[in-house]
Amino acid sequence: MQMTMIQALRSAMDVMMERDDNVVVYGQDVGYFGGVFRCTEGLQNKYGRQRVFDAPINEGGIVGSAIGMAAYGLRPVVEVQFADYVYPAYDQIVSEAARLRYRSAGDFTAPVTIRMPCGGGIYGGQTHSQSPEALFTHVCGIRTVMPSNPFDAKGLLIASIECDDPVIFLEPKRLYNGPFDGHPERPVVPWSTHPASEVPEGHYTVPLESAAIVRAGSDLTVITYGTMVYVCQAAADESGIDAEIIDLRSIWPLDLPTLVQSVQRTGRCVIVHEATRTSGFGAELTALVQEHCFYHLEAPIERVAGWDTPYPHAQEWAYFAGPARVAAAYRRVMEP
């Protein structure tokens, strides 16, 4: 059936709560209110306040308690209301969740899924628009995932909940209700117009560590994820450059063979993400492409990203890496 990303995420939690009594869902306003974006709407009515409940405004407490629950057999799915608010919980994620399996020699695991809306495009300003994925990819022992459409969102969330490792599950909030190509002046496009809105009602998974080629092409390879998938597609259409676009889906660990095979074939690579450029995940992707594809490259690797400033409210679209900036990078790598 057709679903928005919000509905697909809710369906994933519903499916897993029905299949496994150990799955619990909680966070700020996720119970009675159904979450600030309504991703958990109706789950408390269906499963009760013992399994779907509200938490205090204390991200460290939310994540810390989830790690304790997970160590003793539960599978908590906790929501941090915005990715910008995760920093008080960062110590719990890095020092406890990520290390538990290693420090206990496998006696304990921390199957915690930490959901958080991320990214800009909704005029959220500096404290409601951040994309902190690189902070988590640096830490051994956790997985970082970011879907770009409803089908992947449900399948990846189910796979994350079933995974015995802690998973940072980032949800691009600009994609909750429809794909966004980086043109804010155009009417909003609903998910019902996109084939990836067809989502099975029951259980299925999208394997972690699997990238998707969302647009085949021969001129260059684009490596991206989240909202930028659609921006990169728009840039290809508007520039006339035949770009092969790869959606990472699982940011780390990632599907390196898919990236390498594409870049070795096209000989050119553009890396695009919304997060700040310096020390963003694009730097790691650039290093990986350079290491594995050096002798196949016909041009320097290009990066397109957010600027090294706080996310501005008044100048949002100057910060957001739109199709014009991405298309300019395509043209640069195509220069003889």
mmCIF file of C-alpha atoms in Angstrom:
data_model
loop_
_atom_site.group_PDB
_atom_site.id
_atom_site.type_symbol
_atom_site.label_atom_id
_atom_site.label_comp_id
_atom_site.label_asym_id
_atom_site.label_seq_id
_atom_site.Cartn_x
_atom_site.Cartn_y
_atom_site.Cartn_z
ATOM 1 C CA MET A 1 0.000 0.000 0.000
ATOM 2 C CA GLN A 2 1.026 3.632 -0.406
ATOM 3 C CA MET A 3 2.725 5.199 2.609
ATOM 4 C CA THR A 4 4.548 8.374 3.466
ATOM 5 C CA MET A 5 7.848 7.976 5.267
ATOM 6 C CA ILE A 6 6.073 8.795 8.538
ATOM 7 C CA GLN A 7 3.562 6.012 7.956
ATOM 8 C CA ALA A 8 6.293 3.579 6.896
ATOM 9 C CA LEU A 9 8.304 4.212 10.058
ATOM 10 C CA ARG A 10 5.178 3.782 12.189
ATOM 11 C CA SER A 11 4.360 0.561 10.346
ATOM 12 C CA ALA A 12 7.866 -0.783 11.040
ATOM 13 C CA MET A 13 7.489 -0.182 14.774
ATOM 14 C CA ASP A 14 3.983 -1.627 14.726
ATOM 15 C CA VAL A 15 5.154 -4.794 12.948
ATOM 16 C CA MET A 16 8.043 -5.299 15.350
ATOM 17 C CA MET A 17 5.987 -4.621 18.489
ATOM 18 C CA GLU A 18 3.428 -7.154 17.314
ATOM 19 C CA ARG A 19 6.099 -9.784 16.565
ATOM 20 C CA ASP A 20 8.280 -9.270 19.639
ATOM 21 C CA ASP A 21 7.060 -8.364 23.136
ATOM 22 C CA ASN A 22 10.585 -7.208 23.984
ATOM 23 C CA VAL A 23 10.310 -4.202 21.660
ATOM 24 C CA VAL A 24 9.465 -1.016 23.552
ATOM 25 C CA VAL A 25 9.119 2.511 22.181
ATOM 26 C CA TYR A 26 9.661 5.685 24.163
ATOM 27 C CA GLY A 27 10.990 9.234 24.105
ATOM 28 C CA GLN A 28 9.790 12.796 24.438
ATOM 29 C CA ASP A 29 6.104 13.092 23.472
ATOM 30 C CA VAL A 30 6.052 9.764 21.615
ATOM 31 C CA GLY A 31 3.243 8.221 23.666
ATOM 32 C CA TYR A 32 0.001 10.156 24.067
ATOM 33 C CA PHE A 33 1.007 12.837 21.552
ATOM 34 C CA GLY A 34 2.379 10.391 18.971
ATOM 35 C CA GLY A 35 5.664 12.239 18.468
ATOM 36 C CA VAL A 36 6.328 15.735 17.206
ATOM 37 C CA PHE A 37 6.111 14.403 13.613
ATOM 38 C CA ARG A 38 3.420 11.780 14.501
ATOM 39 C CA CYS A 39 5.671 8.822 13.707
ATOM 40 C CA THR A 40 4.399 6.916 16.767
ATOM 41 C CA GLU A 41 0.773 8.024 16.551
ATOM 42 C CA GLY A 42 -1.650 5.334 17.734
ATOM 43 C CA LEU A 43 0.992 2.944 19.050
ATOM 44 C CA GLN A 44 0.294 3.691 22.712
ATOM 45 C CA ASN A 45 -3.419 3.040 22.224
ATOM 46 C CA LYS A 46 -2.617 -0.300 20.596
ATOM 47 C CA TYR A 47 0.166 -1.568 22.858
ATOM 48 C CA GLY A 48 -0.425 0.265 26.128
ATOM 49 C CA ARG A 49 1.590 2.618 28.284
ATOM 50 C CA GLN A 50 3.972 -0.084 29.471
ATOM 51 C CA ARG A 51 5.408 -0.500 25.971
ATOM 52 C CA VAL A 52 4.913 2.963 24.425
ATOM 53 C CA PHE A 53 5.487 5.824 26.820
ATOM 54 C CA ASP A 54 6.684 9.384 27.249
ATOM 55 C CA ALA A 55 10.066 10.199 28.758
ATOM 56 C CA PRO A 56 11.336 13.312 30.529
ATOM 57 C CA ILE A 57 13.285 15.920 28.569
ATOM 58 C CA ASN A 58 16.539 14.137 29.302
ATOM 59 C CA GLU A 59 18.289 12.630 26.295
ATOM 60 C CA GLY A 60 21.064 11.144 28.420
ATOM 61 C CA GLY A 61 18.483 9.429 30.589
ATOM 62 C CA ILE A 62 16.476 8.185 27.604
ATOM 63 C CA VAL A 63 19.478 6.587 25.911
ATOM 64 C CA GLY A 64 21.103 5.435 29.157
ATOM 65 C CA SER A 65 17.975 3.637 30.326
ATOM 66 C CA ALA A 66 17.585 2.079 26.868
ATOM 67 C CA ILE A 67 21.101 0.617 27.087
ATOM 68 C CA GLY A 68 20.258 -0.942 30.448
ATOM 69 C CA MET A 69 17.013 -2.377 29.077
ATOM 70 C CA ALA A 70 18.826 -3.762 26.041
ATOM 71 C CA ALA A 71 21.531 -5.404 28.133
ATOM 72 C CA TYR A 72 18.822 -7.375 29.930
ATOM 73 C CA GLY A 73 16.887 -8.569 26.924
ATOM 74 C CA LEU A 74 14.613 -5.784 25.679
ATOM 75 C CA ARG A 75 14.882 -4.088 22.283
ATOM 76 C CA PRO A 76 14.215 -0.405 22.914
ATOM 77 C CA VAL A 77 13.387 1.963 20.058
ATOM 78 C CA VAL A 78 13.912 5.437 21.463
ATOM 79 C CA GLU A 79 13.293 8.778 19.809
ATOM 80 C CA VAL A 80 15.476 11.827 20.218
ATOM 81 C CA GLN A 81 13.080 14.560 19.164
ATOM 82 C CA PHE A 82 15.602 16.249 16.847
ATOM 83 C CA ALA A 83 19.124 15.112 15.986
ATOM 84 C CA ASP A 84 20.307 18.483 17.297
ATOM 85 C CA TYR A 85 19.346 17.338 20.810
ATOM 86 C CA VAL A 86 21.410 14.148 20.844
ATOM 87 C CA TYR A 87 24.562 15.683 22.312
ATOM 88 C CA PRO A 88 23.594 15.172 25.981
ATOM 89 C CA ALA A 89 23.239 11.475 25.122
ATOM 90 C CA TYR A 90 26.493 11.246 23.164
ATOM 91 C CA ASP A 91 28.495 9.977 26.127
ATOM 92 C CA GLN A 92 26.004 7.160 26.712
ATOM 93 C CA ILE A 93 26.109 6.210 23.023
ATOM 94 C CA VAL A 94 29.907 6.304 22.719
ATOM 95 C CA SER A 95 31.040 5.098 26.136
ATOM 96 C CA GLU A 96 28.335 2.529 26.877
ATOM 97 C CA ALA A 97 26.232 1.373 23.903
ATOM 98 C CA ALA A 98 29.101 1.190 21.427
ATOM 99 C CA ARG A 99 31.459 -0.605 23.827
ATOM 100 C CA LEU A 100 29.191 -3.053 25.617
ATOM 101 C CA ARG A 101 29.655 -6.081 23.343
ATOM 102 C CA TYR A 102 33.448 -5.621 23.238
ATOM 103 C CA ARG A 103 34.012 -4.930 26.923
ATOM 104 C CA SER A 104 31.872 -7.928 27.954
ATOM 105 C CA ALA A 105 33.540 -10.273 25.421
ATOM 106 C CA GLY A 106 30.143 -10.820 23.811
ATOM 107 C CA ASP A 107 28.272 -11.677 27.007
ATOM 108 C CA PHE A 108 26.095 -8.557 26.601
ATOM 109 C CA THR A 109 24.852 -6.640 23.599
ATOM 110 C CA ALA A 110 23.011 -3.343 23.254
ATOM 111 C CA PRO A 111 20.288 -3.785 20.609
ATOM 112 C CA VAL A 112 19.099 -0.189 20.895
ATOM 113 C CA THR A 113 17.669 1.752 17.946
ATOM 114 C CA ILE A 114 17.938 5.515 18.381
ATOM 115 C CA ARG A 115 15.639 7.356 15.967
ATOM 116 C CA MET A 116 16.130 11.041 15.296
ATOM 117 C CA PRO A 117 14.876 13.489 12.659
ATOM 118 C CA CYS A 118 17.769 15.264 10.950
ATOM 119 C CA GLY A 119 18.599 17.797 8.269
ATOM 120 C CA GLY A 120 17.158 21.090 7.122
ATOM 121 C CA GLY A 121 14.738 22.359 4.563
ATOM 122 C CA ILE A 122 11.949 23.206 7.019
ATOM 123 C CA TYR A 123 13.224 26.574 8.337
ATOM 124 C CA GLY A 124 14.266 25.002 11.612
ATOM 125 C CA GLY A 125 17.307 27.222 12.109
ATOM 126 C CA GLN A 126 20.542 26.257 13.772
ATOM 127 C CA THR A 127 19.129 23.997 16.499
ATOM 128 C CA HIS A 128 16.592 22.012 14.451
ATOM 129 C CA SER A 129 18.445 21.378 11.176
ATOM 130 C CA GLN A 130 21.712 19.588 11.904
ATOM 131 C CA SER A 131 23.062 16.454 10.233
ATOM 132 C CA PRO A 132 25.451 14.891 12.770
ATOM 133 C CA GLU A 133 25.955 11.521 11.087
ATOM 134 C CA ALA A 134 29.764 11.847 10.900
ATOM 135 C CA LEU A 135 29.980 12.029 14.695
ATOM 136 C CA PHE A 136 28.617 8.496 14.915
ATOM 137 C CA THR A 137 30.501 6.937 12.003
ATOM 138 C CA HIS A 138 33.724 7.747 13.861
ATOM 139 C CA VAL A 139 32.746 5.454 16.749
ATOM 140 C CA CYS A 140 33.480 1.727 16.594
ATOM 141 C CA GLY A 141 30.588 -0.514 17.612
ATOM 142 C CA ILE A 142 27.566 1.428 16.348
ATOM 143 C CA ARG A 143 25.795 1.503 13.016
ATOM 144 C CA THR A 144 24.543 4.637 11.279
ATOM 145 C CA VAL A 145 21.576 4.455 8.898
ATOM 146 C CA MET A 146 19.665 7.086 6.887
ATOM 147 C CA PRO A 147 16.789 6.118 4.536
ATOM 148 C CA SER A 148 15.620 8.308 1.684
ATOM 149 C CA ASN A 149 12.163 6.871 0.903
ATOM 150 C CA PRO A 150 9.271 5.044 2.591
ATOM 151 C CA PHE A 151 10.091 1.541 1.326
ATOM 152 C CA ASP A 152 13.674 1.733 2.553
ATOM 153 C CA ALA A 153 12.627 3.479 5.772
ATOM 154 C CA LYS A 154 10.428 0.600 6.881
ATOM 155 C CA GLY A 155 12.785 -2.158 5.790
ATOM 156 C CA LEU A 156 15.846 -0.499 7.314
ATOM 157 C CA LEU A 157 14.076 0.262 10.598
ATOM 158 C CA ILE A 158 12.936 -3.339 10.982
ATOM 159 C CA ALA A 159 16.471 -4.531 10.198
ATOM 160 C CA SER A 160 17.833 -2.046 12.753
ATOM 161 C CA ILE A 161 15.460 -3.205 15.501
ATOM 162 C CA GLU A 162 16.390 -6.832 14.812
ATOM 163 C CA CYS A 163 20.122 -6.042 14.809
ATOM 164 C CA ASP A 164 22.071 -6.858 17.981
ATOM 165 C CA ASP A 165 24.250 -3.764 17.527
ATOM 166 C CA PRO A 166 23.159 -0.259 18.540
ATOM 167 C CA VAL A 167 21.857 1.658 15.513
ATOM 168 C CA ILE A 168 21.679 5.412 14.976
ATOM 169 C CA PHE A 169 18.655 5.780 12.710
ATOM 170 C CA LEU A 170 18.573 9.234 11.120
ATOM 171 C CA GLU A 171 15.382 10.400 9.394
ATOM 172 C CA PRO A 172 15.588 13.374 6.980
ATOM 173 C CA LYS A 173 12.624 15.386 8.165
ATOM 174 C CA ARG A 174 12.213 17.174 4.821
ATOM 175 C CA LEU A 175 11.380 13.761 3.325
ATOM 176 C CA TYR A 176 8.730 12.751 5.862
ATOM 177 C CA ASN A 177 5.832 13.723 3.600
ATOM 178 C CA GLY A 178 7.364 13.640 0.143
ATOM 179 C CA PRO A 179 10.558 13.663 -1.950
ATOM 180 C CA PHE A 180 12.305 17.047 -2.151
ATOM 181 C CA ASP A 181 14.558 18.018 -5.055
ATOM 182 C CA GLY A 182 15.992 21.214 -3.586
ATOM 183 C CA HIS A 183 13.615 23.636 -5.322
ATOM 184 C CA PRO A 184 11.666 25.275 -2.458
ATOM 185 C CA GLU A 185 9.832 27.575 -4.848
ATOM 186 C CA ARG A 186 7.983 24.643 -6.409
ATOM 187 C CA PRO A 187 4.833 22.975 -5.013
ATOM 188 C CA VAL A 188 5.346 20.187 -2.494
ATOM 189 C CA VAL A 189 5.434 16.761 -4.139
ATOM 190 C CA PRO A 190 3.617 13.987 -2.196
ATOM 191 C CA TRP A 191 5.009 10.480 -1.778
ATOM 192 C CA SER A 192 1.988 9.108 -3.637
ATOM 193 C CA THR A 193 3.685 10.174 -6.892
ATOM 194 C CA HIS A 194 6.816 8.124 -6.185
ATOM 195 C CA PRO A 195 7.157 4.352 -6.725
ATOM 196 C CA ALA A 196 9.034 3.920 -3.414
ATOM 197 C CA SER A 197 5.825 4.870 -1.582
ATOM 198 C CA GLU A 198 4.509 1.354 -2.290
ATOM 199 C CA VAL A 199 5.274 -0.359 0.996
ATOM 200 C CA PRO A 200 4.271 -3.891 2.080
ATOM 201 C CA GLU A 201 2.090 -3.920 5.188
ATOM 202 C CA GLY A 202 3.851 -6.829 6.854
ATOM 203 C CA HIS A 203 7.393 -7.743 7.823
ATOM 204 C CA TYR A 204 10.331 -7.300 5.439
ATOM 205 C CA THR A 205 13.863 -5.977 5.756
ATOM 206 C CA VAL A 206 16.255 -3.926 3.685
ATOM 207 C CA PRO A 207 19.688 -5.345 4.531
ATOM 208 C CA LEU A 208 21.991 -3.096 6.486
ATOM 209 C CA GLU A 209 25.235 -2.294 4.641
ATOM 210 C CA SER A 210 23.437 -2.322 1.280
ATOM 211 C CA ALA A 211 23.559 0.695 -1.026
ATOM 212 C CA ALA A 212 21.090 1.278 -3.872
ATOM 213 C CA ILE A 213 21.776 2.573 -7.362
ATOM 214 C CA VAL A 214 18.792 4.897 -7.751
ATOM 215 C CA ARG A 215 19.827 6.222 -11.156
ATOM 216 C CA ALA A 216 22.038 4.330 -13.587
ATOM 217 C CA GLY A 217 24.480 6.407 -15.610
ATOM 218 C CA SER A 218 27.787 6.370 -17.454
ATOM 219 C CA ASP A 219 29.327 9.855 -17.137
ATOM 220 C CA LEU A 220 30.114 9.977 -13.425
ATOM 221 C CA THR A 221 29.275 8.423 -10.062
ATOM 222 C CA VAL A 222 27.448 10.363 -7.356
ATOM 223 C CA ILE A 223 27.632 9.052 -3.797
ATOM 224 C CA THR A 224 24.995 10.522 -1.513
ATOM 225 C CA TYR A 225 22.231 9.783 1.003
ATOM 226 C CA GLY A 226 19.090 11.239 2.557
ATOM 227 C CA THR A 227 17.460 14.284 1.017
ATOM 228 C CA MET A 228 20.418 14.823 -1.299
ATOM 229 C CA VAL A 229 19.405 11.754 -3.312
ATOM 230 C CA TYR A 230 16.633 13.792 -4.915
ATOM 231 C CA VAL A 231 18.742 16.920 -5.248
ATOM 232 C CA CYS A 232 21.353 14.899 -7.134
ATOM 233 C CA GLN A 233 18.690 13.448 -9.420
ATOM 234 C CA ALA A 234 17.393 16.938 -10.163
ATOM 235 C CA ALA A 235 20.925 18.124 -10.905
ATOM 236 C CA ALA A 236 21.420 15.264 -13.372
ATOM 237 C CA ASP A 237 18.136 16.011 -15.131
ATOM 238 C CA GLU A 238 18.803 19.755 -15.296
ATOM 239 C CA SER A 239 22.436 19.500 -16.406
ATOM 240 C CA GLY A 240 21.948 16.752 -18.965
ATOM 241 C CA ILE A 241 24.877 14.844 -17.461
ATOM 242 C CA ASP A 242 24.339 11.084 -17.248
ATOM 243 C CA ALA A 243 25.117 10.625 -13.558
ATOM 244 C CA GLU A 244 24.943 7.293 -11.779
ATOM 245 C CA ILE A 245 23.514 8.073 -8.341
ATOM 246 C CA ILE A 246 24.146 5.777 -5.379
ATOM 247 C CA ASP A 247 22.103 6.096 -2.195
ATOM 248 C CA LEU A 248 24.237 4.752 0.661
ATOM 249 C CA ARG A 249 21.249 3.998 2.934
ATOM 250 C CA SER A 250 23.584 2.446 5.519
ATOM 251 C CA ILE A 251 26.164 5.154 6.020
ATOM 252 C CA TRP A 252 28.430 3.021 8.199
ATOM 253 C CA PRO A 253 29.249 0.211 7.799
ATOM 254 C CA LEU A 254 28.725 0.866 4.109
ATOM 255 C CA ASP A 255 28.456 -1.098 0.887
ATOM 256 C CA LEU A 256 31.949 -0.399 -0.428
ATOM 257 C CA PRO A 257 31.879 -2.841 -3.397
ATOM 258 C CA THR A 258 28.912 -1.022 -4.989
ATOM 259 C CA LEU A 259 30.732 2.324 -4.756
ATOM 260 C CA VAL A 260 34.024 0.987 -6.049
ATOM 261 C CA GLN A 261 32.514 -0.857 -9.011
ATOM 262 C CA SER A 262 30.631 2.265 -10.115
ATOM 263 C CA VAL A 263 33.559 4.679 -9.804
ATOM 264 C CA GLN A 264 35.939 2.292 -11.539
ATOM 265 C CA ARG A 265 33.492 2.131 -14.437
ATOM 266 C CA THR A 266 32.703 5.864 -14.765
ATOM 267 C CA GLY A 267 36.112 7.251 -13.765
ATOM 268 C CA ARG A 268 34.590 10.291 -12.085
ATOM 269 C CA CYS A 269 33.050 10.867 -8.665
ATOM 270 C CA VAL A 270 30.994 13.551 -6.903
ATOM 271 C CA ILE A 271 30.128 13.179 -3.217
ATOM 272 C CA VAL A 272 27.151 15.096 -1.843
ATOM 273 C CA HIS A 273 25.777 15.543 1.666
ATOM 274 C CA GLU A 274 23.863 18.183 3.571
ATOM 275 C CA ALA A 275 26.090 18.205 6.644
ATOM 276 C CA THR A 276 28.927 20.647 7.225
ATOM 277 C CA ARG A 277 31.805 20.100 4.799
ATOM 278 C CA THR A 278 34.832 20.008 7.113
ATOM 279 C CA SER A 279 35.185 16.546 8.699
ATOM 280 C CA GLY A 280 31.820 15.595 7.219
ATOM 281 C CA PHE A 281 31.290 12.007 6.092
ATOM 282 C CA GLY A 282 32.157 13.091 2.557
ATOM 283 C CA ALA A 283 35.795 13.312 3.648
ATOM 284 C CA GLU A 284 35.800 9.601 4.557
ATOM 285 C CA LEU A 285 34.050 8.741 1.296
ATOM 286 C CA THR A 286 36.647 10.740 -0.631
ATOM 287 C CA ALA A 287 39.447 8.812 1.084
ATOM 288 C CA LEU A 288 37.810 5.470 0.332
ATOM 289 C CA VAL A 289 37.300 6.296 -3.340
ATOM 290 C CA GLN A 290 40.879 7.554 -3.617
ATOM 291 C CA GLU A 291 42.268 4.407 -1.984
ATOM 292 C CA HIS A 292 40.262 1.943 -4.064
ATOM 293 C CA CYS A 293 39.828 3.750 -7.401
ATOM 294 C CA PHE A 294 42.914 5.939 -7.851
ATOM 295 C CA TYR A 295 44.088 4.435 -11.119
ATOM 296 C CA HIS A 296 40.579 4.643 -12.607
ATOM 297 C CA LEU A 297 39.921 8.311 -11.826
ATOM 298 C CA GLU A 298 39.847 10.722 -14.782
ATOM 299 C CA ALA A 299 39.345 13.848 -12.629
ATOM 300 C CA PRO A 300 39.688 14.955 -9.008
ATOM 301 C CA ILE A 301 36.867 13.883 -6.677
ATOM 302 C CA GLU A 302 34.388 16.690 -5.966
ATOM 303 C CA ARG A 303 32.549 17.281 -2.685
ATOM 304 C CA VAL A 304 29.338 19.308 -2.317
ATOM 305 C CA ALA A 305 28.144 19.924 1.229
ATOM 306 C CA GLY A 306 26.761 22.408 3.711
ATOM 307 C CA TRP A 307 28.955 25.343 4.627
ATOM 308 C CA ASP A 308 31.122 25.510 7.737
ATOM 309 C CA THR A 309 28.661 27.673 9.637
ATOM 310 C CA PRO A 310 25.652 27.082 11.880
ATOM 311 C CA TYR A 311 22.568 26.302 9.797
ATOM 312 C CA PRO A 312 21.062 29.759 9.101
ATOM 313 C CA HIS A 313 17.337 30.409 9.294
ATOM 314 C CA ALA A 314 17.114 33.485 7.049
ATOM 315 C CA GLN A 315 19.584 32.109 4.465
ATOM 316 C CA GLU A 316 18.502 28.474 4.503
ATOM 317 C CA TRP A 317 18.637 27.981 0.747
ATOM 318 C CA ALA A 318 22.097 29.519 0.506
ATOM 319 C CA TYR A 319 23.298 26.847 2.944
ATOM 320 C CA PHE A 320 21.300 23.923 1.532
ATOM 321 C CA ALA A 321 23.253 22.162 -1.215
ATOM 322 C CA GLY A 322 20.751 22.657 -4.044
ATOM 323 C CA PRO A 323 20.712 21.367 -7.622
ATOM 324 C CA ALA A 324 22.688 24.334 -8.997
ATOM 325 C CA ARG A 325 25.672 23.671 -6.734
ATOM 326 C CA VAL A 326 25.531 19.951 -7.401
ATOM 327 C CA ALA A 327 25.255 20.410 -11.175
ATOM 328 C CA ALA A 328 28.263 22.753 -11.098
ATOM 329 C CA ALA A 329 30.280 19.959 -9.463
ATOM 330 C CA TYR A 330 29.118 17.550 -12.182
ATOM 331 C CA ARG A 331 30.406 19.964 -14.838
ATOM 332 C CA ARG A 332 33.759 20.420 -13.117
ATOM 333 C CA VAL A 333 34.515 16.692 -13.030
ATOM 334 C CA MET A 334 33.489 16.395 -16.688
ATOM 335 C CA GLU A 335 35.975 19.028 -17.869
ATOM 336 C CA PRO A 336 38.679 17.607 -20.161
#
